[in-house]
XYZ file of C-alpha atoms in Angstrom:
304
model
C 112.841 85.381 98.997
C 111.216 88.855 99.038
C 113.688 90.206 96.504
C 113.160 87.216 94.214
C 109.397 87.770 94.245
C 109.863 91.473 93.442
C 112.248 90.655 90.604
C 109.701 88.198 89.224
C 107.064 90.939 89.484
C 109.277 93.334 87.477
C 109.974 90.754 84.757
C 106.304 89.821 84.509
C 105.286 93.492 84.270
C 107.752 94.201 81.473
C 106.748 91.045 79.607
C 102.997 91.716 79.840
C 103.369 95.370 78.846
C 105.614 94.488 75.927
C 103.016 91.992 74.759
C 100.283 94.636 75.067
C 102.395 97.127 73.099
C 102.985 94.696 70.245
C 99.348 93.640 70.139
C 98.032 97.210 70.119
C 100.581 98.238 67.483
C 99.424 95.381 65.256
C 95.690 95.876 65.795
C 95.258 99.651 66.109
C 95.820 102.467 63.619
C 99.111 104.314 64.025
C 97.428 107.429 65.448
C 95.472 105.471 68.054
C 98.556 103.533 69.116
C 100.918 106.517 69.372
C 98.336 108.894 70.806
C 96.690 106.656 73.382
C 97.634 102.962 73.663
C 101.387 103.493 73.834
C 101.051 106.051 76.630
C 98.506 103.955 78.557
C 100.671 100.823 78.466
C 103.772 102.839 79.358
C 101.952 104.337 82.340
C 100.922 100.858 83.546
C 104.523 99.666 83.289
C 106.010 102.693 85.032
C 103.345 102.862 87.732
C 103.457 99.165 88.652
C 107.258 99.100 88.847
C 107.382 102.268 90.956
C 104.815 100.886 93.401
C 106.757 97.640 93.813
C 110.038 99.537 94.131
C 108.522 101.743 96.815
C 107.528 98.603 98.723
C 111.111 97.339 98.609
C 112.495 100.675 99.798
C 110.050 101.138 102.675
C 109.486 97.564 103.863
C 112.309 95.459 102.484
C 115.549 94.363 104.180
C 117.362 97.434 105.456
C 114.172 99.458 104.963
C 114.303 103.197 105.293
C 116.318 104.169 102.266
C 118.232 103.137 99.186
C 121.108 100.760 99.742
C 123.626 99.973 96.996
C 121.552 97.002 95.821
C 118.326 98.999 95.556
C 120.076 101.914 93.851
C 121.476 99.535 91.254
C 118.057 97.964 90.794
C 116.434 101.389 90.402
C 118.970 102.386 87.744
C 118.405 99.123 85.848
C 114.632 99.614 86.017
C 114.771 103.077 84.511
C 117.265 101.863 81.948
C 114.789 99.137 80.971
C 111.968 101.701 80.843
C 113.960 103.884 78.476
C 114.621 100.936 76.168
C 111.105 99.451 76.138
C 108.649 102.370 76.331
C 108.803 102.812 72.525
C 108.747 106.613 72.694
C 106.078 106.954 75.377
C 106.772 109.340 78.245
C 104.092 108.176 80.725
C 104.538 111.613 82.275
C 102.049 114.512 81.881
C 104.744 117.181 82.208
C 106.621 115.700 79.236
C 103.432 115.765 77.156
C 102.793 119.368 78.199
C 106.396 120.195 77.330
C 105.785 118.849 73.814
C 102.674 121.043 73.600
C 104.538 124.173 74.738
C 107.307 123.373 72.252
C 104.630 123.324 69.500
C 105.479 119.690 68.777
C 102.023 118.334 69.653
C 98.489 119.617 69.133
C 96.052 120.334 71.959
C 93.740 117.354 71.167
C 96.755 115.041 70.954
C 98.084 116.331 74.276
C 94.727 115.891 76.017
C 94.468 112.338 74.674
C 97.926 111.499 76.037
C 97.078 112.995 79.431
C 93.929 110.883 79.604
C 95.879 107.759 78.652
C 98.516 108.430 81.297
C 95.936 108.970 84.023
C 94.012 105.814 83.130
C 97.219 103.818 82.846
C 98.414 104.860 86.295
C 95.075 103.984 87.857
C 95.147 100.585 86.142
C 98.691 100.037 87.448
C 97.567 100.704 91.031
C 94.603 98.344 90.717
C 96.603 95.508 89.157
C 99.501 95.896 91.594
C 97.217 95.765 94.624
C 95.573 92.634 93.211
C 99.009 91.076 92.931
C 99.840 92.075 96.512
C 96.603 90.438 97.649
C 98.013 87.087 96.535
C 100.550 87.480 99.377
C 103.381 85.852 97.472
C 105.902 87.271 99.949
C 105.976 88.802 103.410
C 106.431 92.239 101.832
C 103.288 91.816 99.758
C 101.401 90.627 102.837
C 102.456 93.744 104.762
C 101.761 96.026 101.828
C 98.330 94.517 101.335
C 97.497 95.076 105.011
C 98.775 98.665 104.866
C 97.094 99.555 101.570
C 94.101 101.105 103.292
C 96.254 103.284 105.568
C 99.180 104.313 103.397
C 101.682 106.907 104.542
C 102.131 110.136 102.639
C 105.207 110.546 100.435
C 105.358 114.221 101.455
C 107.589 114.416 104.524
C 108.340 118.133 104.584
C 106.471 121.436 104.453
C 104.333 122.215 101.415
C 106.495 125.134 100.136
C 109.687 123.102 100.560
C 108.087 120.073 98.906
C 106.930 122.144 95.937
C 110.438 123.583 95.592
C 111.992 120.100 95.679
C 109.610 118.741 93.032
C 110.161 121.844 90.868
C 113.942 121.441 91.126
C 113.738 117.736 90.236
C 111.489 118.456 87.247
C 113.711 121.342 86.132
C 116.826 119.123 86.045
C 114.925 116.296 84.368
C 113.364 118.402 81.604
C 116.452 120.485 80.932
C 118.498 117.311 80.492
C 115.738 115.788 78.368
C 115.762 118.842 76.089
C 119.529 118.745 75.729
C 119.545 115.013 74.917
C 116.434 114.747 72.741
C 118.469 114.567 69.514
C 121.198 112.355 70.982
C 121.477 108.637 70.124
C 119.510 106.373 72.500
C 122.713 104.539 73.398
C 123.824 107.764 75.090
C 120.590 109.468 76.169
C 118.833 106.469 77.778
C 121.626 105.629 80.290
C 122.138 109.338 81.016
C 118.449 109.855 81.839
C 118.327 106.653 83.921
C 121.335 107.813 85.934
C 119.815 111.273 86.435
C 116.502 109.849 87.680
C 118.328 107.468 90.033
C 120.424 110.245 91.564
C 117.390 112.527 91.832
C 115.293 109.837 93.522
C 118.056 109.114 96.003
C 118.556 112.811 96.811
C 114.920 113.907 97.108
C 113.335 110.761 98.552
C 113.497 111.942 102.208
C 111.366 114.967 101.279
C 108.877 114.095 98.507
C 109.970 110.707 97.066
C 110.927 112.625 93.882
C 107.953 111.753 91.678
C 108.085 114.812 89.340
C 105.285 112.999 87.520
C 101.779 114.330 88.339
C 99.952 111.173 87.207
C 102.207 108.857 89.204
C 102.000 111.018 92.329
C 98.220 111.269 92.105
C 97.887 107.489 91.892
C 100.393 106.645 94.611
C 100.068 109.225 97.366
C 97.020 111.494 96.873
C 94.760 109.035 98.731
C 97.124 108.837 101.722
C 96.340 110.728 104.903
C 98.468 113.520 106.289
C 97.829 116.297 103.773
C 94.894 117.831 101.946
C 94.241 117.455 98.234
C 95.157 121.111 97.683
C 98.514 120.613 99.386
C 99.240 117.562 97.241
C 98.296 119.511 94.116
C 100.662 122.349 95.023
C 103.589 119.982 95.564
C 103.094 117.253 92.962
C 101.317 119.117 90.163
C 102.255 122.790 90.342
C 105.847 122.049 91.414
C 106.747 119.828 88.418
C 104.844 122.065 85.986
C 106.791 125.094 87.192
C 110.081 123.246 86.866
C 109.195 122.120 83.333
C 108.225 125.622 82.187
C 111.448 127.089 83.595
C 113.478 124.391 81.812
C 111.826 125.181 78.463
C 112.355 128.917 78.993
C 116.023 128.434 79.837
C 116.625 126.091 76.921
C 114.599 127.928 74.271
C 114.458 131.457 75.618
C 110.699 131.388 75.034
C 107.625 129.178 75.053
C 107.199 128.489 71.307
C 103.474 127.800 71.651
C 102.872 131.203 73.268
C 105.666 133.520 72.113
C 107.347 133.956 68.748
C 109.916 136.424 70.045
C 112.829 135.151 72.102
C 112.458 136.523 75.626
C 116.001 136.018 76.896
C 118.487 135.436 74.092
C 119.622 137.746 71.309
C 117.911 137.334 67.966
C 120.982 138.516 66.051
C 121.698 136.115 63.245
C 125.239 134.803 63.358
C 125.314 134.657 59.537
C 124.455 138.333 59.062
C 127.486 140.444 58.001
C 128.840 142.634 60.778
C 129.316 145.643 58.508
C 128.721 146.914 54.998
C 130.947 145.633 52.231
C 133.124 148.363 50.722
C 132.989 148.566 46.918
C 136.106 147.422 45.105
C 138.529 150.149 44.094
C 137.723 151.538 40.667
C 134.515 149.582 40.327
C 132.148 151.906 38.493
C 130.103 149.325 36.644
C 126.360 149.743 36.455
C 124.459 147.279 38.699
C 123.235 144.206 36.899
C 119.646 143.987 35.780
C 117.312 142.965 38.584
C 119.492 144.394 41.351
C 119.297 148.127 40.615
C 117.135 148.703 43.672
C 119.688 147.122 46.046
C 121.675 149.414 48.279
C 125.357 149.682 47.317
C 127.462 147.261 49.292
C 124.508 145.427 50.869
C 125.157 141.729 51.199
C 122.890 139.400 49.262
C 123.055 136.805 52.021
C 120.249 137.388 54.543
C 119.566 135.321 57.623
C 116.225 133.745 58.425
C 115.391 136.572 60.842
C 116.139 139.362 58.366
C 113.226 141.509 57.297
């Protein structure tokens, strides 16, 4: 019974959010939809599903961890998110990654961050209203416990920050490697990665690696100060994201033009000077008299 109610909740959330996406795409200008509405609706969808999934994990049958059934359900949920989000990330670190990669402007990034924060807060409000209907025993318990929630941070602050940074590093590095891959390959790969990461890091931090989601779900819970939560769930993922971009690109394109780690040598540049052909004493053609003898005419994009 409890699982059936949760499954109905997931289906209803996806259906309502898909309807909101289509309506906003039809009614709003392209810039307003892609810059704000798409991210806000995606954040509502992700936040509501994560809250309900957390209820199943902590209060459902065999509570206390992910069983095979819940792991399968988690994978299917993230697979569905990848298919339906329509390009939205619903994750501030992904939006900041796009900014550091010089793929998004500062105003556009700030607008997405605002949409993600508002969407997550709306998800929490709507989900708690649904729990208040007490459609199942789990929702009844969750509604009673809403005012005294338990913190998702179950380890020391330095260890928690390291765990969140490691999760974000793996997530963003994989995202960068797969960003030009076909969705049929990248979406299942990312869903599998998130599932494995959540299973591995749940005993320590619940593996949010999403600052907006963590702020909505666990920042109001007792057990740690706001500063401690910020260190773990904001600074940790941001650090992991920056390290992933540096490893993948060798630089932060928004801040540095020069590659900090990898050689700038162009693979198309000749390794040595070309020797003149034997007996070739012809005068250089017009327009190339200033060129050094034997210098190749093919120059790479980094040549000066």
